[in-house]
PDB file of C-alpha atoms in Angstrom:
ATOM      1  CA  MET A1437     -11.275  10.755 -32.071  1.00 43.00           C
ATOM      2  CA  THR A1438     -14.917   9.035 -30.845  1.00 44.00           C
ATOM      3  CA  THR A1439     -14.055   6.182 -27.891  1.00 44.00           C
ATOM      4  CA  PRO A1440     -15.818   2.777 -29.641  1.00 44.00           C
ATOM      5  CA  GLN A1441     -17.993   0.963 -28.125  1.00 45.00           C
ATOM      6  CA  VAL A1442     -19.399  -2.362 -28.244  1.00 41.00           C
ATOM      7  CA  ASN A1443     -22.700  -3.080 -29.480  1.00 43.00           C
ATOM      8  CA  GLN A1444     -25.915  -3.771 -26.899  1.00 45.00           C
ATOM      9  CA  THR A1445     -26.565  -7.423 -27.830  1.00 45.00           C
ATOM     10  CA  THR A1446     -21.969  -8.170 -27.582  1.00 52.00           C
ATOM     11  CA  THR A1447     -20.523  -9.352 -24.542  1.00 59.00           C
ATOM     12  CA  VAL A1448     -18.057  -7.481 -23.702  1.00 61.00           C
ATOM     13  CA  THR A1449     -14.284  -8.312 -23.278  1.00 67.00           C
ATOM     14  CA  GLN A1450     -12.204  -5.833 -22.649  1.00 70.00           C
ATOM     15  CA  PHE A1451     -12.686  -2.971 -21.314  1.00 71.00           C
ATOM     16  CA  ILE A1452     -11.518   1.211 -21.963  1.00 73.00           C
ATOM     17  CA  LEU A1453     -10.085   3.028 -18.669  1.00 71.00           C
ATOM     18  CA  LEU A1454     -11.210   6.918 -19.438  1.00 69.00           C
ATOM     19  CA  GLY A1455      -9.222   7.828 -16.436  1.00 65.00           C
ATOM     20  CA  PHE A1456      -9.358  11.801 -15.679  1.00 65.00           C
ATOM     21  CA  PRO A1457     -11.111  13.970 -18.992  1.00 66.00           C
ATOM     22  CA  ILE A1458      -7.212  15.847 -18.908  1.00 68.00           C
ATOM     23  CA  SER A1459      -5.604  16.911 -21.921  1.00 73.00           C
ATOM     24  CA  ARG A1460      -2.082  15.100 -23.630  1.00 74.00           C
ATOM     25  CA  GLU A1461       0.362  17.280 -22.025  1.00 78.00           C
ATOM     26  CA  VAL A1462      -1.299  17.279 -18.280  1.00 76.00           C
ATOM     27  CA  GLU A1463      -1.348  13.592 -18.962  1.00 76.00           C
ATOM     28  CA  LEU A1464       2.301  13.582 -19.248  1.00 83.00           C
ATOM     29  CA  LEU A1465       2.946  15.623 -16.877  1.00 84.00           C
ATOM     30  CA  LEU A1466       1.386  12.965 -14.343  1.00 80.00           C
ATOM     31  CA  PHE A1467       3.186  10.041 -15.624  1.00 84.00           C
ATOM     32  CA  VAL A1468       6.152  12.484 -14.844  1.00 87.00           C
ATOM     33  CA  LEU A1469       5.222  13.245 -11.292  1.00 84.00           C
ATOM     34  CA  LEU A1470       3.663   9.678 -10.770  1.00 85.00           C
ATOM     35  CA  LEU A1471       7.247   7.712 -11.408  1.00 88.00           C
ATOM     36  CA  PRO A1472       9.045   9.035  -9.280  1.00 89.00           C
ATOM     37  CA  THR A1473       6.883   8.602  -6.674  1.00 87.00           C
ATOM     38  CA  TYR A1474       6.663   4.410  -7.941  1.00 89.00           C
ATOM     39  CA  LEU A1475       9.962   4.105  -8.576  1.00 90.00           C
ATOM     40  CA  THR A1476      11.370   5.641  -4.919  1.00 89.00           C
ATOM     41  CA  THR A1477       8.380   3.177  -2.914  1.00 88.00           C
ATOM     42  CA  LEU A1478       9.843   0.132  -4.921  1.00 90.00           C
ATOM     43  CA  LEU A1479      13.263   1.874  -3.679  1.00 89.00           C
ATOM     44  CA  GLY A1480      12.703   2.377   0.163  1.00 87.00           C
ATOM     45  CA  ASN A1481      10.455  -0.841   0.299  1.00 89.00           C
ATOM     46  CA  THR A1482      13.163  -2.173  -0.652  1.00 91.00           C
ATOM     47  CA  LEU A1483      15.831  -1.247   1.134  1.00 87.00           C
ATOM     48  CA  ILE A1484      13.580  -2.059   3.853  1.00 88.00           C
ATOM     49  CA  ILE A1485      13.340  -5.921   3.058  1.00 90.00           C
ATOM     50  CA  CYS A1486      17.400  -5.955   2.778  1.00 89.00           C
ATOM     51  CA  ILE A1487      18.000  -4.394   5.579  1.00 87.00           C
ATOM     52  CA  VAL A1488      15.555  -6.472   8.358  1.00 88.00           C
ATOM     53  CA  VAL A1489      16.580  -9.805   6.285  1.00 88.00           C
ATOM     54  CA  SER A1490      20.543  -8.986   6.825  1.00 86.00           C
ATOM     55  CA  TYR A1491      21.143  -7.250  10.223  1.00 84.00           C
ATOM     56  CA  SER A1492      20.251 -10.148  12.926  1.00 83.00           C
ATOM     57  CA  ARG A1493      19.488  -7.415  15.806  1.00 82.00           C
ATOM     58  CA  LEU A1494      15.502  -6.530  13.275  1.00 84.00           C
ATOM     59  CA  TYR A1495      14.890 -10.558  14.323  1.00 86.00           C
ATOM     60  CA  THR A1496      11.872  -9.076  16.302  1.00 85.00           C
ATOM     61  CA  PRO A1497       8.284  -8.946  15.463  1.00 87.00           C
ATOM     62  CA  VAL A1498       7.758  -5.907  15.171  1.00 83.00           C
ATOM     63  CA  TYR A1499      10.967  -5.923  12.278  1.00 86.00           C
ATOM     64  CA  PHE A1500       9.064  -9.164  11.158  1.00 89.00           C
ATOM     65  CA  SER A1501       5.174  -6.498  10.376  1.00 85.00           C
ATOM     66  CA  LEU A1502       7.187  -4.215   9.298  1.00 85.00           C
ATOM     67  CA  CYS A1503       9.182  -6.343   6.766  1.00 89.00           C
ATOM     68  CA  ASN A1504       5.402  -7.793   5.119  1.00 91.00           C
ATOM     69  CA  LEU A1505       4.272  -4.266   5.178  1.00 87.00           C
ATOM     70  CA  SER A1506       7.032  -3.865   2.872  1.00 89.00           C
ATOM     71  CA  ILE A1507       6.696  -6.543   0.339  1.00 92.00           C
ATOM     72  CA  LEU A1508       2.411  -5.688   0.940  1.00 90.00           C
ATOM     73  CA  ASP A1509       3.486  -2.193  -0.329  1.00 88.00           C
ATOM     74  CA  ILE A1510       5.642  -3.791  -3.021  1.00 91.00           C
ATOM     75  CA  LEU A1511       3.212  -6.135  -4.330  1.00 91.00           C
ATOM     76  CA  PHE A1512      -0.059  -3.252  -3.756  1.00 87.00           C
ATOM     77  CA  THR A1513       1.563  -0.308  -6.319  1.00 87.00           C
ATOM     78  CA  SER A1514       2.877  -2.458  -8.598  1.00 88.00           C
ATOM     79  CA  VAL A1515      -0.489  -3.991  -9.319  1.00 84.00           C
ATOM     80  CA  VAL A1516      -1.268  -0.349  -9.895  1.00 80.00           C
ATOM     81  CA  SER A1517       1.166   2.344 -10.744  1.00 83.00           C
ATOM     82  CA  PRO A1518       2.292   0.266 -14.030  1.00 84.00           C
ATOM     83  CA  ARG A1519      -1.031   0.065 -15.924  1.00 80.00           C
ATOM     84  CA  VAL A1520      -1.258   3.565 -15.105  1.00 79.00           C
ATOM     85  CA  LEU A1521       1.883   5.448 -15.860  1.00 82.00           C
ATOM     86  CA  ALA A1522       1.718   3.077 -19.466  1.00 80.00           C
ATOM     87  CA  ASN A1523      -2.290   4.289 -20.098  1.00 78.00           C
ATOM     88  CA  LEU A1524      -0.512   7.449 -19.195  1.00 78.00           C
ATOM     89  CA  ALA A1525       2.947   7.251 -21.869  1.00 81.00           C
ATOM     90  CA  ILE A1526       1.716   6.154 -24.810  1.00 79.00           C
ATOM     91  CA  GLY A1527      -2.443   6.494 -24.359  1.00 71.00           C
ATOM     92  CA  ASP A1528      -2.840   3.029 -24.517  1.00 68.00           C
ATOM     93  CA  LYS A1529      -5.936   2.905 -21.781  1.00 74.00           C
ATOM     94  CA  THR A1530      -7.627  -0.581 -23.096  1.00 76.00           C
ATOM     95  CA  ILE A1531      -7.636  -3.595 -20.650  1.00 76.00           C
ATOM     96  CA  THR A1532      -8.771  -7.535 -21.240  1.00 78.00           C
ATOM     97  CA  PHE A1533     -11.999  -8.094 -19.284  1.00 76.00           C
ATOM     98  CA  ALA A1534      -9.338 -11.338 -17.919  1.00 78.00           C
ATOM     99  CA  GLY A1535      -7.320  -8.272 -16.645  1.00 78.00           C
ATOM    100  CA  CYS A1536      -8.855  -6.251 -15.141  1.00 78.00           C
ATOM    101  CA  ILE A1537     -10.726  -9.309 -13.110  1.00 81.00           C
ATOM    102  CA  THR A1538      -6.936 -10.627 -11.973  1.00 84.00           C
ATOM    103  CA  ARG A1539      -5.921  -6.868 -11.462  1.00 82.00           C
ATOM    104  CA  CYS A1540      -9.030  -6.175  -9.807  1.00 82.00           C
ATOM    105  CA  PHE A1541      -8.283  -9.247  -7.010  1.00 86.00           C
ATOM    106  CA  PHE A1542      -5.154  -8.411  -6.318  1.00 88.00           C
ATOM    107  CA  TYR A1543      -5.558  -5.049  -6.243  1.00 84.00           C
ATOM    108  CA  PHE A1544      -8.831  -5.846  -3.208  1.00 84.00           C
ATOM    109  CA  PHE A1545      -6.510  -8.270  -1.685  1.00 89.00           C
ATOM    110  CA  LEU A1546      -3.620  -6.333  -1.050  1.00 88.00           C
ATOM    111  CA  GLY A1547      -5.619  -3.699   0.396  1.00 84.00           C
ATOM    112  CA  THR A1548      -7.732  -5.667   2.435  1.00 87.00           C
ATOM    113  CA  VAL A1549      -4.142  -7.086   3.579  1.00 90.00           C
ATOM    114  CA  GLU A1550      -2.654  -3.580   4.242  1.00 85.00           C
ATOM    115  CA  PHE A1551      -5.879  -2.708   7.142  1.00 84.00           C
ATOM    116  CA  LEU A1552      -4.690  -5.256   9.060  1.00 88.00           C
ATOM    117  CA  LEU A1553      -1.473  -5.418   8.676  1.00 88.00           C
ATOM    118  CA  LEU A1554      -1.034  -2.225   9.943  1.00 84.00           C
ATOM    119  CA  THR A1555      -3.614  -3.070  12.854  1.00 87.00           C
ATOM    120  CA  SER A1556      -1.189  -5.599  13.929  1.00 87.00           C
ATOM    121  CA  VAL A1557       2.098  -2.401  13.782  1.00 84.00           C
ATOM    122  CA  SER A1558      -0.405  -0.091  15.957  1.00 85.00           C
ATOM    123  CA  TYR A1559      -0.760  -3.706  19.143  1.00 87.00           C
ATOM    124  CA  ASP A1560       2.750  -4.241  18.199  1.00 86.00           C
ATOM    125  CA  TRP A1561       3.531  -0.588  19.084  1.00 82.00           C
ATOM    126  CA  TYR A1562       0.563  -0.241  22.299  1.00 86.00           C
ATOM    127  CA  THR A1563       2.694  -3.730  23.595  1.00 88.00           C
ATOM    128  CA  ALA A1564       5.982  -2.069  23.147  1.00 83.00           C
ATOM    129  CA  ILE A1565       5.002   1.403  24.820  1.00 83.00           C
ATOM    130  CA  CYS A1566       2.526  -0.328  27.101  1.00 85.00           C
ATOM    131  CA  ASN A1567       3.649  -3.427  28.608  1.00 85.00           C
ATOM    132  CA  PRO A1568       7.959  -3.179  27.459  1.00 83.00           C
ATOM    133  CA  LEU A1569       8.818  -5.869  30.165  1.00 84.00           C
ATOM    134  CA  ARG A1570       6.616  -8.296  29.091  1.00 86.00           C
ATOM    135  CA  TYR A1571       7.350  -7.373  25.022  1.00 86.00           C
ATOM    136  CA  SER A1572       8.667 -10.057  23.469  1.00 84.00           C
ATOM    137  CA  THR A1573       6.965 -13.074  26.109  1.00 87.00           C
ATOM    138  CA  ILE A1574       3.516 -10.962  24.793  1.00 88.00           C
ATOM    139  CA  MET A1575       4.629 -10.787  20.572  1.00 88.00           C
ATOM    140  CA  SER A1576       7.077 -13.312  20.037  1.00 85.00           C
ATOM    141  CA  PRO A1577       4.593 -16.700  20.061  1.00 86.00           C
ATOM    142  CA  VAL A1578       1.779 -14.371  18.139  1.00 88.00           C
ATOM    143  CA  CYS A1579       3.220 -11.815  15.260  1.00 88.00           C
ATOM    144  CA  ILE A1580       3.565 -14.746  13.231  1.00 89.00           C
ATOM    145  CA  GLY A1581       0.059 -15.907  13.891  1.00 91.00           C
ATOM    146  CA  LEU A1582      -1.359 -12.137  13.321  1.00 90.00           C
ATOM    147  CA  VAL A1583       0.912 -10.945  10.164  1.00 91.00           C
ATOM    148  CA  LEU A1584      -0.449 -15.395   9.122  1.00 92.00           C
ATOM    149  CA  PHE A1585      -4.094 -13.748   9.573  1.00 91.00           C
ATOM    150  CA  SER A1586      -3.665 -10.343   7.518  1.00 90.00           C
ATOM    151  CA  TRP A1587      -2.499 -12.173   5.155  1.00 93.00           C
ATOM    152  CA  VAL A1588      -5.458 -14.908   4.850  1.00 91.00           C
ATOM    153  CA  GLY A1589      -7.998 -13.440   5.621  1.00 88.00           C
ATOM    154  CA  GLY A1590      -7.533  -9.996   3.394  1.00 88.00           C
ATOM    155  CA  PHE A1591      -7.790 -13.215   0.698  1.00 90.00           C
ATOM    156  CA  LEU A1592     -10.498 -15.029   1.782  1.00 87.00           C
ATOM    157  CA  SER A1593     -12.466 -11.754   1.889  1.00 85.00           C
ATOM    158  CA  VAL A1594     -12.055 -10.635  -2.017  1.00 86.00           C
ATOM    159  CA  LEU A1595     -12.161 -13.969  -2.632  1.00 85.00           C
ATOM    160  CA  CYS A1596     -16.016 -14.658  -2.683  1.00 82.00           C
ATOM    161  CA  PRO A1597     -17.261 -11.054  -4.126  1.00 82.00           C
ATOM    162  CA  ILE A1598     -14.207 -11.503  -6.929  1.00 82.00           C
ATOM    163  CA  THR A1599     -15.318 -14.627  -8.106  1.00 83.00           C
ATOM    164  CA  PHE A1600     -19.333 -13.582  -8.098  1.00 80.00           C
ATOM    165  CA  ILE A1601     -18.426 -10.614 -10.336  1.00 79.00           C
ATOM    166  CA  SER A1602     -16.168 -12.582 -12.547  1.00 77.00           C
ATOM    167  CA  ARG A1603     -19.508 -14.897 -14.121  1.00 78.00           C
ATOM    168  CA  LEU A1604     -21.859 -11.293 -13.965  1.00 74.00           C
ATOM    169  CA  PRO A1605     -22.894 -11.044 -18.316  1.00 71.00           C
ATOM    170  CA  PHE A1606     -20.910  -7.668 -18.740  1.00 67.00           C
ATOM    171  CA  CYS A1607     -22.801  -6.654 -21.900  1.00 65.00           C
ATOM    172  CA  GLY A1608     -23.032  -3.184 -23.819  1.00 60.00           C
ATOM    173  CA  SER A1609     -21.005  -0.682 -22.907  1.00 64.00           C
ATOM    174  CA  ASN A1610     -17.784  -1.297 -22.480  1.00 67.00           C
ATOM    175  CA  ILE A1611     -16.252   2.412 -20.750  1.00 70.00           C
ATOM    176  CA  ILE A1612     -14.863   2.841 -17.720  1.00 68.00           C
ATOM    177  CA  ASN A1613     -14.793   6.024 -16.449  1.00 63.00           C
ATOM    178  CA  HIS A1614     -11.951   5.733 -14.372  1.00 63.00           C
ATOM    179  CA  TYR A1615      -8.453   5.109 -13.698  1.00 61.00           C
ATOM    180  CA  PHE A1616      -8.327   1.845 -12.524  1.00 61.00           C
ATOM    181  CA  TRP A1617     -10.032  -1.532 -12.713  1.00 58.00           C
ATOM    182  CA  GLY A1618     -12.181  -1.357  -9.317  1.00 59.00           C
ATOM    183  CA  SER A1619     -15.804  -3.424  -8.428  1.00 61.00           C
ATOM    184  CA  GLY A1620     -17.562  -0.657  -8.090  1.00 62.00           C
ATOM    185  CA  PRO A1621     -16.113   0.877 -12.200  1.00 62.00           C
ATOM    186  CA  LEU A1622     -17.112  -2.961 -13.342  1.00 66.00           C
ATOM    187  CA  LEU A1623     -20.614  -3.509 -11.066  1.00 67.00           C
ATOM    188  CA  ALA A1624     -21.916  -0.986 -12.881  1.00 63.00           C
ATOM    189  CA  PHE A1625     -22.125  -1.937 -16.074  1.00 63.00           C
ATOM    190  CA  ALA A1626     -22.693  -5.251 -15.247  1.00 64.00           C
ATOM    191  CA  SER A1627     -26.041  -5.832 -17.069  1.00 63.00           C
ATOM    192  CA  THR A1628     -27.625  -8.205 -14.457  1.00 69.00           C
ATOM    193  CA  ASP A1629     -29.028  -7.312 -11.305  1.00 66.00           C
ATOM    194  CA  ARG A1630     -26.158  -6.846  -8.897  1.00 68.00           C
ATOM    195  CA  THR A1631     -27.602  -6.135  -5.314  1.00 73.00           C
ATOM    196  CA  PHE A1632     -26.100  -8.848  -3.776  1.00 75.00           C
ATOM    197  CA  ILE A1633     -22.381  -8.617  -4.754  1.00 75.00           C
ATOM    198  CA  GLU A1634     -23.081  -4.723  -3.568  1.00 73.00           C
ATOM    199  CA  LEU A1635     -23.984  -5.517  -0.263  1.00 78.00           C
ATOM    200  CA  MET A1636     -21.319  -8.248   0.476  1.00 77.00           C
ATOM    201  CA  ASP A1637     -18.991  -5.861  -0.826  1.00 75.00           C
ATOM    202  CA  PHE A1638     -20.387  -2.994   1.322  1.00 75.00           C
ATOM    203  CA  LEU A1639     -20.590  -5.903   4.477  1.00 79.00           C
ATOM    204  CA  LEU A1640     -17.263  -6.890   4.724  1.00 78.00           C
ATOM    205  CA  SER A1641     -15.781  -3.132   3.596  1.00 75.00           C
ATOM    206  CA  SER A1642     -17.773  -2.421   6.638  1.00 75.00           C
ATOM    207  CA  LEU A1643     -16.479  -4.736   8.571  1.00 80.00           C
ATOM    208  CA  VAL A1644     -12.939  -4.610   7.450  1.00 80.00           C
ATOM    209  CA  ILE A1645     -12.144  -1.145   7.893  1.00 78.00           C
ATOM    210  CA  PRO A1646     -14.449   0.720  10.432  1.00 79.00           C
ATOM    211  CA  CYS A1647     -13.171  -1.866  12.361  1.00 83.00           C
ATOM    212  CA  SER A1648      -9.325  -2.120  11.715  1.00 83.00           C
ATOM    213  CA  LEU A1649     -10.116   1.550  12.917  1.00 81.00           C
ATOM    214  CA  ILE A1650     -11.197   0.795  15.562  1.00 85.00           C
ATOM    215  CA  LEU A1651      -9.012  -1.450  17.029  1.00 86.00           C
ATOM    216  CA  THR A1652      -5.979   0.788  16.041  1.00 85.00           C
ATOM    217  CA  GLY A1653      -7.406   3.601  17.476  1.00 83.00           C
ATOM    218  CA  TYR A1654      -8.015   1.800  20.941  1.00 85.00           C
ATOM    219  CA  SER A1655      -4.714   0.941  20.716  1.00 86.00           C
ATOM    220  CA  TYR A1656      -3.144   4.636  20.321  1.00 84.00           C
ATOM    221  CA  VAL A1657      -5.560   5.439  22.421  1.00 85.00           C
ATOM    222  CA  TYR A1658      -3.674   3.720  25.963  1.00 86.00           C
ATOM    223  CA  VAL A1659      -0.345   4.381  23.915  1.00 85.00           C
ATOM    224  CA  ILE A1660      -1.093   8.523  23.857  1.00 84.00           C
ATOM    225  CA  MET A1661      -2.204   8.165  27.780  1.00 85.00           C
ATOM    226  CA  THR A1662       1.418   6.232  28.394  1.00 85.00           C
ATOM    227  CA  ILE A1663       3.225   8.448  26.803  1.00 83.00           C
ATOM    228  CA  LEU A1664       1.967  11.288  29.006  1.00 82.00           C
ATOM    229  CA  HIS A1665       2.892   9.600  31.675  1.00 81.00           C
ATOM    230  CA  ILE A1666       6.875   9.473  31.117  1.00 78.00           C
ATOM    231  CA  PRO A1667       9.056  11.871  33.401  1.00 79.00           C
ATOM    232  CA  SER A1668      11.271  13.245  30.779  1.00 78.00           C
ATOM    233  CA  ALA A1669      10.195  15.911  28.022  1.00 77.00           C
ATOM    234  CA  SER A1670      11.902  14.710  25.128  1.00 75.00           C
ATOM    235  CA  GLY A1671      11.076  11.142  25.994  1.00 72.00           C
ATOM    236  CA  ARG A1672       7.360  12.432  25.144  1.00 76.00           C
ATOM    237  CA  LYS A1673       8.613  14.544  22.829  1.00 75.00           C
ATOM    238  CA  LYS A1674       9.887  11.315  20.839  1.00 72.00           C
ATOM    239  CA  ALA A1675       7.262   9.298  21.477  1.00 72.00           C
ATOM    240  CA  PHE A1676       4.386  11.273  20.461  1.00 75.00           C
ATOM    241  CA  ASN A1677       5.973  12.504  17.318  1.00 70.00           C
ATOM    242  CA  THR A1678       6.386   9.099  16.642  1.00 68.00           C
ATOM    243  CA  CYS A1679       2.803   7.449  17.411  1.00 72.00           C
ATOM    244  CA  VAL A1680       1.395  11.319  15.969  1.00 72.00           C
ATOM    245  CA  SER A1681       2.710   9.750  12.373  1.00 68.00           C
ATOM    246  CA  HIS A1682       1.742   6.043  12.712  1.00 71.00           C
ATOM    247  CA  LEU A1683      -1.978   6.574  13.644  1.00 74.00           C
ATOM    248  CA  THR A1684      -2.222  10.096  10.472  1.00 73.00           C
ATOM    249  CA  ILE A1685      -1.273   7.563   7.629  1.00 71.00           C
ATOM    250  CA  VAL A1686      -3.581   4.957   9.650  1.00 74.00           C
ATOM    251  CA  VAL A1687      -6.799   7.133   9.677  1.00 73.00           C
ATOM    252  CA  ILE A1688      -5.282   8.889   6.400  1.00 71.00           C
ATOM    253  CA  ALA A1689      -5.726   5.812   4.235  1.00 70.00           C
ATOM    254  CA  GLY A1690      -8.672   4.257   6.221  1.00 68.00           C
ATOM    255  CA  GLY A1691     -10.943   8.013   5.569  1.00 68.00           C
ATOM    256  CA  ILE A1692     -10.210   7.915   1.508  1.00 68.00           C
ATOM    257  CA  THR A1693     -11.476   3.997   1.641  1.00 68.00           C
ATOM    258  CA  ALA A1694     -14.142   4.297   3.913  1.00 64.00           C
ATOM    259  CA  PHE A1695     -14.794   7.091   2.099  1.00 61.00           C
ATOM    260  CA  ILE A1696     -14.635   6.088  -1.654  1.00 61.00           C
ATOM    261  CA  TYR A1697     -16.033   1.748  -0.125  1.00 60.00           C
ATOM    262  CA  VAL A1698     -18.255   1.812   2.623  1.00 56.00           C
ATOM    263  CA  THR A1699     -21.598   3.014   0.749  1.00 56.00           C
ATOM    264  CA  PRO A1700     -24.696   0.777  -0.548  1.00 52.00           C
ATOM    265  CA  SER A1701     -23.739   1.210  -4.461  1.00 51.00           C
ATOM    266  CA  GLN A1702     -20.470   3.075  -5.759  1.00 50.00           C
ATOM    267  CA  LYS A1703     -22.042   4.104  -9.434  1.00 51.00           C
ATOM    268  CA  GLU A1704     -23.436   6.903  -8.381  1.00 47.00           C
ATOM    269  CA  THR A1705     -19.632   8.020  -7.275  1.00 49.00           C
ATOM    270  CA  LEU A1706     -17.310   6.894  -9.472  1.00 50.00           C
ATOM    271  CA  GLU A1707     -16.581  10.575 -11.094  1.00 52.00           C
ATOM    272  CA  ILE A1708     -16.103  11.828  -7.097  1.00 54.00           C
ATOM    273  CA  ASN A1709     -13.720   8.889  -5.910  1.00 56.00           C
ATOM    274  CA  LYS A1710     -10.898   9.218  -8.801  1.00 62.00           C
ATOM    275  CA  ILE A1711      -9.133  11.410  -7.078  1.00 61.00           C
ATOM    276  CA  PRO A1712      -8.792   9.664  -3.182  1.00 61.00           C
ATOM    277  CA  SER A1713      -8.146   6.165  -5.036  1.00 65.00           C
ATOM    278  CA  VAL A1714      -4.821   7.753  -6.657  1.00 65.00           C
ATOM    279  CA  LEU A1715      -4.141   9.090  -2.666  1.00 64.00           C
ATOM    280  CA  SER A1716      -5.337   5.758  -1.403  1.00 67.00           C
ATOM    281  CA  SER A1717      -3.157   3.291  -3.801  1.00 69.00           C
ATOM    282  CA  VAL A1718      -0.324   5.128  -4.816  1.00 73.00           C
ATOM    283  CA  VAL A1719       0.443   8.358  -2.015  1.00 72.00           C
ATOM    284  CA  ALA A1720      -0.037   5.060   0.724  1.00 73.00           C
ATOM    285  CA  SER A1721       2.188   3.337  -0.347  1.00 77.00           C
ATOM    286  CA  PHE A1722       4.625   5.594  -1.380  1.00 79.00           C
ATOM    287  CA  LEU A1723       5.290   7.250   2.503  1.00 77.00           C
ATOM    288  CA  ASN A1724       4.940   3.571   4.463  1.00 77.00           C
ATOM    289  CA  PRO A1725       8.386   3.288   4.700  1.00 80.00           C
ATOM    290  CA  PHE A1726       9.623   6.834   5.456  1.00 78.00           C
ATOM    291  CA  ILE A1727       7.020   6.939   8.732  1.00 76.00           C
ATOM    292  CA  TYR A1728       6.621   3.594   9.971  1.00 72.00           C
ATOM    293  CA  THR A1729      10.576   2.364   9.814  1.00 74.00           C
ATOM    294  CA  LEU A1730      13.152   5.087   8.138  1.00 71.00           C
ATOM    295  CA  ARG A1731      12.715   7.275  10.246  1.00 70.00           C
ATOM    296  CA  ASN A1732      12.827   4.434  13.580  1.00 72.00           C
ATOM    297  CA  ASP A1733      16.712   4.989  14.876  1.00 72.00           C
ATOM    298  CA  THR A1734      17.586   1.127  15.083  1.00 75.00           C
ATOM    299  CA  VAL A1735      17.139   1.468  10.812  1.00 78.00           C
ATOM    300  CA  GLN A1736      18.410   4.821  10.549  1.00 77.00           C
ATOM    301  CA  GLY A1737      21.743   3.976  12.606  1.00 79.00           C
ATOM    302  CA  ILE A1738      22.205   0.527  10.285  1.00 80.00           C
ATOM    303  CA  LEU A1739      22.370   3.460   7.649  1.00 79.00           C
ATOM    304  CA  ARG A1740      24.947   4.777   8.716  1.00 82.00           C
ATOM    305  CA  GLU A1741      26.942   1.871   9.151  1.00 81.00           C
ATOM    306  CA  VAL A1742      26.315   0.652   5.954  1.00 78.00           C
ATOM    307  CA  TRP A1743      27.200   4.171   4.414  1.00 80.00           C
ATOM    308  CA  VAL A1744      30.656   4.079   6.351  1.00 82.00           C
ATOM    309  CA  GLY A1745      31.185   0.789   4.817  1.00 77.00           C
ATOM    310  CA  VAL A1746      30.888   1.853   1.763  1.00 76.00           C
ATOM    311  CA  ARG A1747      32.309   4.971   1.647  1.00 80.00           C
ATOM    312  CA  ALA A1748      35.125   2.496   3.018  1.00 80.00           C
ATOM    313  CA  PHE A1749      35.812   0.355   0.175  1.00 74.00           C
ATOM    314  CA  LEU A1750      35.210   3.429  -2.463  1.00 76.00           C
ATOM    315  CA  VAL A1751      37.716   5.112  -0.765  1.00 77.00           C
ATOM    316  CA  GLY A1752      39.804   1.591  -0.618  1.00 75.00           C
ATOM    317  CA  ARG A1753      39.643   0.655  -4.086  1.00 75.00           C
ATOM    318  CA  GLY A1754      40.206   4.658  -5.777  1.00 74.00           C
ATOM    319  CA  ARG A1755      43.175   4.577  -3.367  1.00 75.00           C
ATOM    320  CA  GLU A1756      44.278   1.299  -5.299  1.00 74.00           C
ATOM    321  CA  LEU A1757      43.477   2.315  -8.534  1.00 76.00           C
ATOM    322  CA  LEU A1758      45.702   5.613  -8.021  1.00 73.00           C
ATOM    323  CA  SER A1759      49.127   3.594  -6.722  1.00 74.00           C
ATOM    324  CA  ARG A1760      48.414   0.551 -10.056  1.00 72.00           C
ATOM    325  CA  VAL A1761      48.071   3.682 -12.279  1.00 67.00           C
ATOM    326  CA  SER A1762      51.116   5.497 -10.704  1.00 68.00           C
ATOM    327  CA  LYS A1763      53.542   2.127 -10.632  1.00 65.00           C
ATOM    328  CA  LYS A1764      52.702   2.150 -14.012  1.00 64.00           C
ATOM    329  CA  ASP A1765      53.140   5.616 -14.777  1.00 60.00           C
ATOM    330  CA  ARG A1766      56.835   5.064 -13.071  1.00 59.00           C
TER     331      ARG A1766
END
């Protein structure tokens, strides 16, 4: 069956996402693999939010930032994953122009916020390791400001480019050679000069992504130098492992995103960007709760307390039910 296309003089009202050139069987296999990943991402981040909100001992700057990161991961993966899963499950690859622009805005808005939040988390980590005695004094006044700046800065940095893109005329082919909506796939089919918007995208990406990585790297250089001066070998190993885990996920996410978006023109790289886009939009959100929060000793202690309480409750209820059954038998 051939894929329908619009007439060259007709304004595009919907797009067709080609996705990956794979068979129907492989699409269903991808669906089986991605669905548990998406559900685990939702479960892990929701668990973190519930724990932080429920336990006053976690009312600290670092957990405030991590709670916001979990909220962000839920929103970010929910922009992309449900639509991709639906495409894989039922084979419907169409999306309206309004839906495409809306999802494109939230994808880049939330992606930008994530980079800014990860930078603020690295600064928090730097303060906790390098200035532990002054941690509360330094972080308490600026914590809310850093998180607020991340959300507002992400919103404002994406608003203008997406507004310009939404006003472009899209005529001719409506087939996007990608698995999701993005500025590159959309600009590839604009029927007017898109140099200014591509330059704006490039400048904003070059400002946010490299600056975020540089500031994060700068923080971790000092963190590692401080860790090397810890007298205890076990203490150095524990702190270094945590530091490396955090830095690895930042470098992976930043490197992939820079590879995709820090280019003057994205039209020529649409095909090779498909796999990195999957890693950036799905895998990073899946790993974040495990790398940043669930491996934390305090959080693991709370989870053990919750499990002991739940187990005691279930055992008590079970004994109560057995007691009632035995009384009825008598």
